[in-house]
């Protein structure tokens, strides 16, 4: 059996079209123009390309995009001042500070300074808490994209064995929390594997849904996958450069071998990646609606 390839690109395009219509309606009926501020510190190539794609994506669907690019040696104090300014700017509904930040800056100090009502990344402890109790309006973007792909692939989640490989704050922990909620599109039996796991294959082989966010190429090989599983590969590993000089990407899953065993699988690139940015746009629209009093946080 060869797996169905879950195209994040196609799903993202469909959701972006829905969002574009919603943004147009918000403007027309309510005079609301949602706006996202992105903050990039330094010139890390991966971060530059993510932030550029986020800005471009926003403009595509009619959101205002305010991009702040700062030198790598900016002080923590000055960065906090910018966050404060954005917190108080009525044109800015969502604030995204691209991670990782340079070593001399404490990531958490910055993330905690963002107004939780503008925290479209869902990284502020208030929003992490809301996520845990099932009351989140800003689910973190990559996990939200993963959940959407699982559902749109037609994979039942209720009662499914869902195994996550990786326990990062950005992906592993939040997707585990989201999928165990007693809610539609969740309600799974969740297991989280990590570098301290004694026998990872024991767990992955039971997975109806396998979410891999390990940050290691080929962390999951075909012998670790149950036949018929749905496999979501969150890895973005730069494994060289193409002939045209672009970064060559690979996921965390041995795609060629695993696609012969799984029933559905996401590719890298073109899988989870486009969904992350789309979910960021969705969160920004939600933030604008909340700021305009159309919904309650
Ligand atoms: N760095 C890698 N992924 C993310 C993300 O989703 N949000 C932010 N702010 N930084 C990131």
XYZ file of C-alpha atoms and ligand atoms in Angstrom:
308
model
C 0.000 0.000 0.000
C 1.251 3.459 -0.828
C 0.067 6.218 1.449
C -2.083 9.156 0.458
C 0.086 12.253 0.526
C -1.551 14.891 2.708
C -0.903 18.195 0.961
C -0.599 20.921 3.548
C -0.194 23.295 0.654
C -3.653 22.492 -0.719
C -5.359 22.583 2.680
C -3.605 25.860 3.503
C -4.720 27.390 0.196
C -8.336 26.444 0.924
C -8.241 27.897 4.455
C -6.509 31.076 3.250
C -9.319 31.618 0.724
C -11.876 31.287 3.556
C -9.891 33.727 5.700
C -9.565 36.213 2.845
C -13.351 36.316 2.502
C -13.726 36.725 6.269
C -11.210 39.593 6.347
C -13.047 41.357 3.501
C -16.316 41.015 5.399
C -14.762 42.312 8.636
C -13.606 45.413 6.782
C -16.864 45.986 4.959
C -19.327 45.311 7.757
C -17.371 46.334 10.828
C -14.535 48.568 9.630
C -12.033 46.143 11.171
C -8.609 45.742 9.544
C -6.729 42.948 11.349
C -3.004 43.601 11.727
C -0.021 41.420 12.613
C 3.320 42.738 13.866
C 6.318 40.464 13.387
C 9.600 41.009 15.198
C 12.788 39.511 13.825
C 16.064 39.893 15.722
C 19.248 39.152 13.776
C 19.687 37.368 10.460
C 19.279 33.646 11.109
C 18.401 32.378 7.571
C 15.582 30.086 8.703
C 14.027 32.873 10.800
C 14.354 35.403 7.959
C 12.576 33.045 5.575
C 9.769 32.244 8.084
C 9.147 35.906 8.880
C 9.160 36.883 5.194
C 6.654 34.115 4.442
C 4.474 35.221 7.375
C 4.430 38.836 6.146
C 3.692 37.796 2.581
C 0.930 35.421 3.696
C -0.767 38.163 5.702
C -0.759 40.625 2.844
C -2.149 37.937 0.517
C -5.365 37.672 2.547
C -5.725 41.375 3.299
C -4.188 41.617 6.768
C -1.995 44.581 7.633
C 1.561 43.443 8.282
C 4.057 45.428 10.334
C 7.530 43.952 10.113
C 10.200 44.974 12.598
C 13.737 43.832 11.823
C 16.259 44.510 14.584
C 20.019 44.034 14.843
C 21.272 40.901 16.639
C 22.924 43.035 19.325
C 19.763 44.885 20.375
C 19.440 44.994 24.172
C 16.723 43.102 26.001
C 15.480 46.423 27.352
C 15.021 47.905 23.882
C 13.244 44.788 22.679
C 10.898 44.986 25.687
C 10.207 48.626 24.799
C 9.171 47.600 21.280
C 6.869 44.880 22.662
C 5.293 47.452 24.969
C 4.749 49.818 22.052
C 3.082 47.059 20.011
C 0.935 46.045 23.007
C -0.435 49.591 23.028
C -0.841 50.050 19.274
C -4.519 49.683 18.294
C -3.569 48.817 14.696
C -1.737 45.721 15.959
C -3.998 42.792 16.851
C -1.321 40.106 16.890
C 2.351 40.154 17.906
C 4.833 37.504 16.863
C 8.424 37.559 18.090
C 10.341 35.056 15.989
C 12.295 32.479 18.003
C 15.065 31.670 18.668
C 16.313 35.006 20.024
C 20.031 35.772 20.437
C 21.652 34.232 23.535
C 21.899 37.470 25.523
C 18.099 37.791 25.489
C 15.858 35.722 27.763
C 13.126 34.317 25.449
C 10.636 33.999 28.287
C 11.104 37.591 29.466
C 10.049 38.728 26.002
C 7.235 36.230 25.482
C 5.751 36.987 28.919
C 5.754 40.713 28.109
C 3.376 40.241 25.157
C -0.244 41.070 25.969
C -1.911 37.606 26.101
C -4.818 38.984 24.030
C -2.333 39.727 21.204
C -0.323 36.525 21.644
C -1.209 34.898 18.316
C 1.618 32.371 18.781
C -0.131 31.058 21.906
C 3.182 30.960 23.811
C 2.275 33.197 26.785
C 1.719 31.176 29.995
C -1.847 32.524 30.200
C -2.593 31.020 26.788
C -0.721 27.801 27.601
C -2.965 27.536 30.673
C -6.074 28.211 28.593
C -4.970 25.483 26.189
C -4.598 22.958 29.007
C -8.110 23.632 30.323
C -9.584 23.562 26.818
C -10.412 27.277 26.569
C -7.858 28.471 24.079
C -8.634 30.953 21.338
C -4.997 31.064 20.223
C -3.844 27.454 19.869
C -0.130 27.444 18.962
C 0.112 27.578 15.175
C 2.055 24.424 14.322
C -0.052 22.127 16.551
C -3.246 23.771 15.229
C -2.050 23.041 11.691
C -1.255 19.445 12.599
C -4.734 18.895 14.046
C -6.331 20.375 10.938
C -4.306 18.056 8.672
C -5.210 14.964 10.710
C -8.896 15.847 10.478
C -8.838 16.779 6.794
C -7.022 13.495 6.038
C -10.191 11.822 7.323
C -8.422 10.084 10.208
C -10.744 9.506 13.174
C -9.258 10.968 16.348
C -11.750 9.829 18.983
C -10.226 6.914 20.859
C -7.253 6.765 18.482
C -3.806 5.879 19.773
C -1.908 9.078 19.066
C 1.818 9.052 19.674
C 3.927 12.206 19.656
C 7.692 12.012 19.231
C 9.259 15.093 20.822
C 8.293 17.224 23.827
C 9.101 20.791 22.795
C 7.046 23.680 24.136
C 6.254 24.758 20.568
C 5.035 21.416 19.160
C 5.236 18.222 21.244
C 3.651 19.370 24.501
C 0.866 21.507 22.996
C -0.221 18.955 20.362
C -0.393 16.309 23.115
C -2.561 18.601 25.256
C -4.834 19.517 22.329
C -5.439 15.952 21.191
C -6.325 14.649 24.638
C -9.112 17.210 25.168
C -12.636 15.839 25.359
C -13.583 17.738 22.228
C -14.414 17.169 18.563
C -11.327 16.454 16.442
C -9.446 15.284 19.565
C -10.345 12.806 22.354
C -7.348 10.593 21.512
C -5.289 8.387 23.807
C -2.034 10.308 23.822
C 1.504 9.069 24.457
C 4.545 11.360 24.310
C 7.979 9.879 23.524
C 11.202 11.817 24.046
C 14.938 11.387 24.452
C 14.367 9.825 27.877
C 12.038 7.134 26.499
C 13.331 3.615 27.093
C 11.831 1.968 24.016
C 10.369 4.418 21.545
C 9.442 1.789 18.927
C 7.261 -0.012 21.478
C 5.071 3.091 21.516
C 5.282 4.253 17.889
C 4.256 0.810 16.633
C 0.917 1.209 18.443
C 0.174 4.574 16.897
C -2.888 5.060 14.690
C -1.667 8.644 14.403
C 2.041 9.377 14.675
C 3.207 12.994 15.055
C 6.954 13.384 14.708
C 8.655 16.550 15.957
C 12.075 15.289 16.975
C 14.325 17.651 15.018
C 16.395 14.737 13.715
C 16.349 13.480 10.093
C 15.074 9.889 9.808
C 14.246 9.737 13.528
C 11.317 7.545 12.448
C 11.979 4.647 10.102
C 9.535 2.192 8.509
C 10.075 -0.495 11.171
C 8.705 1.949 13.765
C 5.375 2.517 11.987
C 2.165 0.496 12.239
C 0.708 -0.452 8.838
C -2.104 1.954 7.944
C -1.045 4.720 10.342
C -1.443 8.434 9.627
C 1.993 10.037 9.895
C 2.507 13.766 10.412
C 6.104 14.881 9.913
C 6.839 18.202 11.604
C 10.611 18.144 10.994
C 12.348 20.831 8.954
C 15.973 19.807 8.596
C 18.301 21.636 6.225
C 20.280 18.808 4.679
C 22.220 20.729 2.020
C 21.545 23.007 -0.910
C 19.830 22.371 -4.234
C 21.477 23.080 -7.612
C 19.768 26.497 -7.606
C 21.300 27.316 -4.217
C 18.109 26.921 -2.161
C 18.097 25.020 1.136
C 17.301 21.338 0.662
C 14.800 20.239 3.299
C 14.012 16.878 4.863
C 11.620 15.933 7.625
C 12.128 13.698 10.663
C 10.542 10.683 8.956
C 12.155 8.376 6.414
C 9.505 9.441 3.898
C 10.280 7.064 0.998
C 10.140 3.936 3.172
C 7.339 5.023 5.516
C 4.983 6.021 2.695
C 4.869 2.333 1.692
C 3.547 1.428 5.133
C 1.374 4.329 6.274
C -2.109 5.079 4.946
C -1.514 8.837 4.906
C 1.622 10.943 5.330
C 2.654 14.602 5.112
C 5.596 15.532 2.872
C 8.424 17.935 3.747
C 8.273 20.546 2.355
C 4.585 21.128 1.580
C 3.089 19.417 4.630
C 2.894 21.045 8.052
C 4.929 24.140 7.034
C 2.268 25.996 5.019
C -0.298 25.194 7.724
C 1.670 26.914 10.490
C 1.521 30.285 8.757
C -2.133 29.798 7.875
C -3.017 29.149 11.507
C -1.114 32.293 12.477
C -3.344 34.265 10.109
C -6.400 32.588 11.591
C -5.307 33.524 15.114
C -4.705 37.106 13.991
C -8.229 37.309 12.575
C -9.572 35.907 15.893
C -7.558 38.502 17.832
C -8.978 41.316 15.685
C -12.516 40.025 16.161
C -11.970 39.889 19.927
C -10.462 43.390 19.959
C -13.480 44.633 17.986
C -15.895 43.047 20.490
C -17.279 40.519 17.978
C -16.175 37.525 20.043
C -15.142 37.027 23.651
C -11.759 35.683 24.709
N 10.326 29.630 15.610
C 10.012 28.411 15.097
N 8.681 28.233 15.074
C 8.139 29.360 15.581
C 6.792 29.770 15.793
O 5.817 29.066 15.551
N 6.650 31.019 16.328
C 7.711 31.819 16.638
N 7.452 33.005 17.168
N 8.957 31.457 16.451
C 9.158 30.227 15.910
